[in-house]
Coordinates of N, CA and C in Angstrom, one line a residue:
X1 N 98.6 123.6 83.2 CA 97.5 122.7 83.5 C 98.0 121.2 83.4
X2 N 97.7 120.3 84.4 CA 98.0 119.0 84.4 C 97.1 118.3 83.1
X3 N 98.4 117.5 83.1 CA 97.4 116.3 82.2 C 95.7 115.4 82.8
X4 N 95.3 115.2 81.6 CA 93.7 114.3 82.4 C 94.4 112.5 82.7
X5 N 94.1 112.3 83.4 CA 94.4 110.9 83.8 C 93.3 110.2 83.5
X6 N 92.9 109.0 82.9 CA 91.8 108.2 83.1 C 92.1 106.2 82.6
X7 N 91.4 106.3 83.1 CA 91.5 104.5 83.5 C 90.3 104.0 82.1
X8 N 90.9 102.7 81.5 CA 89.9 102.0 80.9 C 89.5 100.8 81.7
X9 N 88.2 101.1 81.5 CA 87.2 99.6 82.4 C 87.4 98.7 81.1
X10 N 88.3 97.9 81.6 CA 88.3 96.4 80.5 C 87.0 95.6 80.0
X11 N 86.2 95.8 80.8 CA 85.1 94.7 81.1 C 84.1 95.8 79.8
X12 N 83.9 96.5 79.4 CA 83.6 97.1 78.4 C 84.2 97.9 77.5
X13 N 85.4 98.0 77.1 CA 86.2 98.5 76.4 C 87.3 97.7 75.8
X14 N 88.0 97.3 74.5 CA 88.7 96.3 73.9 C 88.1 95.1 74.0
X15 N 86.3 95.0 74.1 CA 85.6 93.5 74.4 C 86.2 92.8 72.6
X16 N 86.6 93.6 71.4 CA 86.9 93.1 70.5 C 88.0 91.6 70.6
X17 N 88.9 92.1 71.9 CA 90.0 90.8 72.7 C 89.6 90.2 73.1
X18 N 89.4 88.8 72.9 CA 88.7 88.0 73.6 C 88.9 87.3 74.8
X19 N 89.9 87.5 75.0 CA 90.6 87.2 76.6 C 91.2 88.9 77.3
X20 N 90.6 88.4 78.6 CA 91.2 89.9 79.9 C 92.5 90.2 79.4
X21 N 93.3 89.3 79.8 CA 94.6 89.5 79.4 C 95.1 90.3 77.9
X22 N 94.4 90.0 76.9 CA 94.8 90.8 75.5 C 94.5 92.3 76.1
X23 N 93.3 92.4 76.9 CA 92.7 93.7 76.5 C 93.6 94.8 77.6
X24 N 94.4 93.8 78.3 CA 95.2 94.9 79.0 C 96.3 95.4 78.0
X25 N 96.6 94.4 77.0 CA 98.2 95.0 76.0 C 96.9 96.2 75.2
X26 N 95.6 96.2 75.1 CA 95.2 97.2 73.9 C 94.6 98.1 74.6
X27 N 94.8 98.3 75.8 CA 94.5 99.3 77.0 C 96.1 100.3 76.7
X28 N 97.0 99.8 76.7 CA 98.4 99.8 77.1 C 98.6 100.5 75.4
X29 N 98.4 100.1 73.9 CA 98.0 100.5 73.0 C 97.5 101.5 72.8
X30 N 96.6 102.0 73.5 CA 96.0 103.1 73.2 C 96.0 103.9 74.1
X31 N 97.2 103.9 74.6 CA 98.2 104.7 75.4 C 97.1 105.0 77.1
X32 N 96.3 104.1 77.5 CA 95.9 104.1 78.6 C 96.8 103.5 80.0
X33 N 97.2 104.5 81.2 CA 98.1 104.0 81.5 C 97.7 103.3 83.2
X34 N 96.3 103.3 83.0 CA 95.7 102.7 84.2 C 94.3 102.0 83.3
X35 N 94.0 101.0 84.0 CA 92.6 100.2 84.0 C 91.7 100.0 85.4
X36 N 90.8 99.3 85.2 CA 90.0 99.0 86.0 C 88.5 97.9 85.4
X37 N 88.2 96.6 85.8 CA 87.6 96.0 85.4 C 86.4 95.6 86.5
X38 N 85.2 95.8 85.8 CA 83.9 95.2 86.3 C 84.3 94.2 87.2
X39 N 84.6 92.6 86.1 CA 84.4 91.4 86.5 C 85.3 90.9 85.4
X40 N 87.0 90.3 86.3 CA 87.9 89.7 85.5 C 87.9 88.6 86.6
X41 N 87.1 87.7 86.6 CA 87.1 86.0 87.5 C 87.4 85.0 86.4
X42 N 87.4 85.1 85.1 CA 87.3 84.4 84.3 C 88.5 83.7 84.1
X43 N 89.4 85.4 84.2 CA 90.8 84.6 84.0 C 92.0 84.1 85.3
X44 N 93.0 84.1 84.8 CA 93.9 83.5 85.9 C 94.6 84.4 86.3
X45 N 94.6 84.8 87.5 CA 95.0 85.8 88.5 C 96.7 86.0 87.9
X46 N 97.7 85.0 88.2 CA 98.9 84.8 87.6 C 98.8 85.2 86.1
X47 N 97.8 84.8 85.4 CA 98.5 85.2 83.9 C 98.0 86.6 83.7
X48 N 96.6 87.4 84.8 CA 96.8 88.7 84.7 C 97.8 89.5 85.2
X49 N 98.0 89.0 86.0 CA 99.5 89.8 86.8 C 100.7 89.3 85.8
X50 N 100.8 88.5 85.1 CA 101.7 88.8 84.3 C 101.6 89.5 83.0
X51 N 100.1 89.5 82.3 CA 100.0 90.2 81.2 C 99.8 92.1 81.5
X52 N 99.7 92.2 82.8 CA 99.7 93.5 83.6 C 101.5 93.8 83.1
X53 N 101.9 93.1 84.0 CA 103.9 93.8 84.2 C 103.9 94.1 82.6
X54 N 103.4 92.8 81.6 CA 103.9 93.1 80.3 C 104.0 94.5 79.4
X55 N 102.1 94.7 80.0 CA 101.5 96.1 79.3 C 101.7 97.6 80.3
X56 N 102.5 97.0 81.3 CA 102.8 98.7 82.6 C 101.7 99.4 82.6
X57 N 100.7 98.5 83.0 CA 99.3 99.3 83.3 C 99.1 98.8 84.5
X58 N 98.6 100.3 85.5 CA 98.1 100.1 86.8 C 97.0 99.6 86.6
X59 N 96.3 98.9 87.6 CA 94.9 98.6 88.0 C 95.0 98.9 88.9
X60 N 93.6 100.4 89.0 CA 93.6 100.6 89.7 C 92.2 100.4 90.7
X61 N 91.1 99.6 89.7 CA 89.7 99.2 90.6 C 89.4 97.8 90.0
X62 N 89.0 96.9 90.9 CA 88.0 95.8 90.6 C 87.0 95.8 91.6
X63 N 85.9 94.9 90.5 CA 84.3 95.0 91.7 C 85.1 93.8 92.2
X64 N 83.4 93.0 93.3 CA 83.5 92.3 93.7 C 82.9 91.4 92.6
X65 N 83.0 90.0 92.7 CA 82.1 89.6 91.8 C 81.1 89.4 91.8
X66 N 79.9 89.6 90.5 CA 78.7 89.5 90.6 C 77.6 88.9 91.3
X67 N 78.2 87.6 91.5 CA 76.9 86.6 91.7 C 76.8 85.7 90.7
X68 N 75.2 85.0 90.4 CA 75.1 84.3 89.4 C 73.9 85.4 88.3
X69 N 75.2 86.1 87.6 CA 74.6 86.7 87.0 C 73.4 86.4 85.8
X70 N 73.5 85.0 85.4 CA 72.7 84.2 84.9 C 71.2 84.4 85.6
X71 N 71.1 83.8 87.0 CA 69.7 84.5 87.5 C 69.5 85.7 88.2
X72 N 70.4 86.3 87.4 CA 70.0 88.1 88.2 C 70.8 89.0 88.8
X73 N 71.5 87.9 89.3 CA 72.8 88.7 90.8 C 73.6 90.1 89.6
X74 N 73.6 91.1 90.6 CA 74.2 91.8 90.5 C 75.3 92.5 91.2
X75 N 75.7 91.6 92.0 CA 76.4 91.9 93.2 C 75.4 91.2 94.7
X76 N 76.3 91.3 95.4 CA 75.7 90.5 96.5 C 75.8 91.5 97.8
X77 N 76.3 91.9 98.0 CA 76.6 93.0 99.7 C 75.1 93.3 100.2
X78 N 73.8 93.7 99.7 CA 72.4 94.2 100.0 C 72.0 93.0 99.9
X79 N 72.1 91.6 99.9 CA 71.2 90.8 99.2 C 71.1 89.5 100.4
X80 N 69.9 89.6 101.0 CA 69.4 89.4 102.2 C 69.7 87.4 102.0
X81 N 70.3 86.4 103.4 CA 70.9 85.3 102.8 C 72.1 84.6 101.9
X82 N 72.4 86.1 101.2 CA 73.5 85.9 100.4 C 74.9 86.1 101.1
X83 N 75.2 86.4 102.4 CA 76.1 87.1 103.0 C 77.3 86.1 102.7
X84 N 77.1 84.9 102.9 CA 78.4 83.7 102.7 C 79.0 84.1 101.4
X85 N 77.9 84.2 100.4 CA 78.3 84.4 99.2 C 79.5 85.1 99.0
X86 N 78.8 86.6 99.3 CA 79.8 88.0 99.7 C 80.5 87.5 100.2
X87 N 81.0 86.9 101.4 CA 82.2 87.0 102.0 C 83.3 85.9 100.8
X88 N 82.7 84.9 100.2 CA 83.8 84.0 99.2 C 83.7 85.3 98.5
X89 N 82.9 86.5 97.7 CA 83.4 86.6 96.8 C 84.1 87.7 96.9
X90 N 83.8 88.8 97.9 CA 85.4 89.2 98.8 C 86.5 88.4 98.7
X91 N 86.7 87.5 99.1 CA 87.9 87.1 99.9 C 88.5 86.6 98.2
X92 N 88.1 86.2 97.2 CA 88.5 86.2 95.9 C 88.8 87.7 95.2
X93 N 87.9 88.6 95.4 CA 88.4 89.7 94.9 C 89.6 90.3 95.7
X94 N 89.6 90.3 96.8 CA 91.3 90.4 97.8 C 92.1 89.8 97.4
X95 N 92.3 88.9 97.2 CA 93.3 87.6 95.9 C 93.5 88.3 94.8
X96 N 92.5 88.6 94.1 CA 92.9 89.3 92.6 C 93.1 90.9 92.6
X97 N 93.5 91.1 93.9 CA 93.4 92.9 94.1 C 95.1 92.2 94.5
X98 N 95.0 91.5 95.0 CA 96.8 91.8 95.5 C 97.2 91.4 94.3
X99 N 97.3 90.2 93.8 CA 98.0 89.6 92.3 C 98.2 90.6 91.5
X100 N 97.4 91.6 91.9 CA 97.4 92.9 90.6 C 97.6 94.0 91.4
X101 N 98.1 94.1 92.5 CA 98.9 95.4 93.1 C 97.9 96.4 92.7
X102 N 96.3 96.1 93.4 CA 95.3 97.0 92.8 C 94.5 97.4 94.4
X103 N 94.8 98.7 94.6 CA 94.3 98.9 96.1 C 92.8 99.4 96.6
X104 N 91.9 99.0 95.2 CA 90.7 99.6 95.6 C 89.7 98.2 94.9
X105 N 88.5 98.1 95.6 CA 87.6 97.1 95.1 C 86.2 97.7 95.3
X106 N 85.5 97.7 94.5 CA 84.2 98.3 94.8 C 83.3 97.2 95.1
X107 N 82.6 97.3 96.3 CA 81.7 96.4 97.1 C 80.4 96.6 96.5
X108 N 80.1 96.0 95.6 CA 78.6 95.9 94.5 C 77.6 95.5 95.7
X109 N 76.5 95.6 95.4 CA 75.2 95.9 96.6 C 74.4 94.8 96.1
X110 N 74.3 95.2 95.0 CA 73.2 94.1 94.5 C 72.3 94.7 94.0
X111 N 70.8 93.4 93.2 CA 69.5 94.0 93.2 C 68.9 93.7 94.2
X112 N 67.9 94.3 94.2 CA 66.7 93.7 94.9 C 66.2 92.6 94.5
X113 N 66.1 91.7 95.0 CA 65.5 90.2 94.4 C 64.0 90.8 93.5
X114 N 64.1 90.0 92.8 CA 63.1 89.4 91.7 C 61.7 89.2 92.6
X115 N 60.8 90.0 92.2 CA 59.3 89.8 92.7 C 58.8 90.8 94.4
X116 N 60.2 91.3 94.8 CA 60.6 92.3 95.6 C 60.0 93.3 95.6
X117 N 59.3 94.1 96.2 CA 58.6 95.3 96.1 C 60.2 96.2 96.9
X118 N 60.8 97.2 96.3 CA 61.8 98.2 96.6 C 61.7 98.6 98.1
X119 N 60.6 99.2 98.4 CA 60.3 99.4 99.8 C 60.5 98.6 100.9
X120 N 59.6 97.4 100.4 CA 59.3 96.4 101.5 C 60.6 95.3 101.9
X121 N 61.4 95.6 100.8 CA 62.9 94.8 101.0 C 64.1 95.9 101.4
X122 N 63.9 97.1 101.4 CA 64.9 98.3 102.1 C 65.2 98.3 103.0
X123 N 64.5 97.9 103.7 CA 65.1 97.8 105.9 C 66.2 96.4 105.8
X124 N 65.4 95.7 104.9 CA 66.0 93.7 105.1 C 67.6 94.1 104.1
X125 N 67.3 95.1 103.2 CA 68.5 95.0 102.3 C 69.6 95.7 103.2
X126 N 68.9 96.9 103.4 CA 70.6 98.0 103.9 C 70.7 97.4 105.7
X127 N 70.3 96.7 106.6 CA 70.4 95.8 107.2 C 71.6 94.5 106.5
X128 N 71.5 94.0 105.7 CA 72.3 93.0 105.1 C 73.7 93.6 104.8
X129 N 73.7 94.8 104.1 CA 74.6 95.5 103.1 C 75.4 96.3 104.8
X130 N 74.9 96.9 105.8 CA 75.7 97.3 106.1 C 76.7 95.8 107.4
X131 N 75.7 94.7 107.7 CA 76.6 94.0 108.2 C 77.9 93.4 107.3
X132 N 77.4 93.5 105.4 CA 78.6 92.8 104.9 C 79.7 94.4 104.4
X133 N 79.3 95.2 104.7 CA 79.8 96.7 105.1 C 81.1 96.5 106.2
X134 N 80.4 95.9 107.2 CA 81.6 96.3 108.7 C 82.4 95.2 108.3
X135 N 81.9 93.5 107.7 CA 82.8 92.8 107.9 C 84.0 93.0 106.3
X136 N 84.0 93.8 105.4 CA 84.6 93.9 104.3 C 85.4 95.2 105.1
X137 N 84.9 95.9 105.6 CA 85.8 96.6 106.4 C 86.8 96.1 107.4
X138 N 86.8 95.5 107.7 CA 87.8 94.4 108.9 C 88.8 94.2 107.7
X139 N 88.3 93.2 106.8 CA 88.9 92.4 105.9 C 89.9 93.3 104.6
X140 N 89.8 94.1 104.6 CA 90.1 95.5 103.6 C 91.3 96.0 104.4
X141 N 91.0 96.7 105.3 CA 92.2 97.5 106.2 C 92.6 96.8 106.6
X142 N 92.9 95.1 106.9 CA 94.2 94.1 106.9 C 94.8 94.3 105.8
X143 N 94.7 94.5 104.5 CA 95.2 94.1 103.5 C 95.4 95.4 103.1
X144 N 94.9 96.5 103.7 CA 95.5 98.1 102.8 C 94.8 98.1 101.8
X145 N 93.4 97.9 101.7 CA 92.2 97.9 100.2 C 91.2 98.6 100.6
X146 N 91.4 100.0 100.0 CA 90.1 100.4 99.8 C 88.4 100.2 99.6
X147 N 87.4 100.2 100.1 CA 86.6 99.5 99.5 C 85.6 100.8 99.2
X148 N 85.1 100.5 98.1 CA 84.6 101.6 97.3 C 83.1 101.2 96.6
X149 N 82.3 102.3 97.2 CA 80.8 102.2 97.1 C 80.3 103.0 95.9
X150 N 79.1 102.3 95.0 CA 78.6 102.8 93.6 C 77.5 102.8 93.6
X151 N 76.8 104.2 93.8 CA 75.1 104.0 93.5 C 75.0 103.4 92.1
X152 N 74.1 103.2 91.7 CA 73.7 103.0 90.3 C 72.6 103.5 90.0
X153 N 72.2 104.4 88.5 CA 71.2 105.0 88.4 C 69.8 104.2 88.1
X154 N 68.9 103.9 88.9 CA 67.7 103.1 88.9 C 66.9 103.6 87.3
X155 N 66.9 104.5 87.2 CA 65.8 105.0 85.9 C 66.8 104.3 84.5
X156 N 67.5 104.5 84.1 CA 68.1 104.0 83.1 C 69.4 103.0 83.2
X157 N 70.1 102.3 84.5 CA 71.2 102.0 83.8 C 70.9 100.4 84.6
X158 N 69.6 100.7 86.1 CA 69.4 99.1 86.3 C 68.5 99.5 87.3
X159 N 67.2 99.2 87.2 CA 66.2 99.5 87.8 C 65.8 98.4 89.0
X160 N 66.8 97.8 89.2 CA 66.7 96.5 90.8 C 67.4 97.1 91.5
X161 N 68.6 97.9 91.1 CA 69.9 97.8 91.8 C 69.3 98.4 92.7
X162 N 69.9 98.0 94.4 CA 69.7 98.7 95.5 C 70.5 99.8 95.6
X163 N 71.8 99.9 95.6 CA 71.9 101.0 96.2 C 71.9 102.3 94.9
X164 N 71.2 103.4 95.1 CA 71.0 104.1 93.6 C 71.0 105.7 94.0
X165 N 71.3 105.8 95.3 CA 71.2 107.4 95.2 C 72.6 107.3 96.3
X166 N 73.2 108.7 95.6 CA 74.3 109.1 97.0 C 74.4 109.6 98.4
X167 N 73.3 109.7 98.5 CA 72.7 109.9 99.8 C 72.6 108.5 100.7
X168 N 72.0 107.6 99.8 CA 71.7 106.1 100.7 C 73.0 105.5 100.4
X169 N 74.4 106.0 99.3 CA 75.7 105.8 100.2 C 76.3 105.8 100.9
X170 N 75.7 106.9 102.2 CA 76.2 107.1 103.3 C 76.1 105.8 104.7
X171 N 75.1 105.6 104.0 CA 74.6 104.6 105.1 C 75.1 104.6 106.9
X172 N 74.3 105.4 107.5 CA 74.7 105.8 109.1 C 74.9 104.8 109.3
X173 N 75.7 104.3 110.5 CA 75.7 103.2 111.6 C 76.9 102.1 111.0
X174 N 77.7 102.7 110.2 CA 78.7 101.8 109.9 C 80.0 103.1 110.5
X175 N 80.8 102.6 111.2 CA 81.7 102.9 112.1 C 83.2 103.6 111.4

């Protein structure tokens, strides 16, 4: 029987380091031989790629970045007017996917805005989500990056988030 492989998400695990960069040497420590982080924008792409070579840990996933998580953003890809947003914060997460020799980025959806009835924003959201869908797909298969979709569980882990079931991962009409 093979060994189990598993990745530590930085962004909640060694939060005791107070800098990204420490928590890849105590990833590396605790004999984890791959990572993957939420949201590492904080730090400097160069000094993660260098505290990466130090600790010989793959990365193997980053999101995209959140938004202004301050008023709510939880990602931006579903989030109707935000599409500029998404595309800077693509085009930064492709920056810090190459710096880190990391071939996969998960395209976060977002919530549903604040004051939103779920329903009545679903056509306007997966409408939004799959045009910033086709264009993160252009922009991904130039660069050899996976882009990788996350329901999230609405009942307990985030009751805005749009996309929440595996089924409405599929999303028809994206090519």
């Amino acid at each position: 029987m093979s060994r189990l492989k598993f990745s530590a998400n930085l962004s909640w695990l060694f939060t005791e380091r107070p800098e990204f960069t420490q928590r890849l040497q105590g990833a590396a420590a605790a004999g984890f031989r791959a990572v993957e982080a939420a949201w590492l924008y904080d730090a400097d792409p160069l000094a993660l790629q260098e505290a990466q070579r130090q600790a010989g840990v793959e990365v193997v996933l980053i999101n995209t970045p959140p938004g202004d998580v301050d008023n709510g953003d939880l990602g931006l890809g579903a989030v109707p007017g935000r599409q500029v947003d998404f595309r800077r914060g693509l085009e930064l997460a492709v920056k810090y996917a190459k710096a880190l020799d990391c071939s996969r980025i998960h395209l976060m959806a977002g919530r549903v805005p604040a004051g939103r009835d779920r329903a009545a924003a679903s056509e306007e959201m997966e409408a939004t989500f799959v045009e910033n869908l086709k264009y993160a797909a252009g922009v991904l298969s130039k660069e050899g990056i996976l882009g990788l979709l996350e329901p999230i569980n609405t009942r307990i882990t985030d009751p805005r988030y749009f996309l929440n079931t595996p089924h409405q991962g599929t999303l028809e009409g994206i090519p």
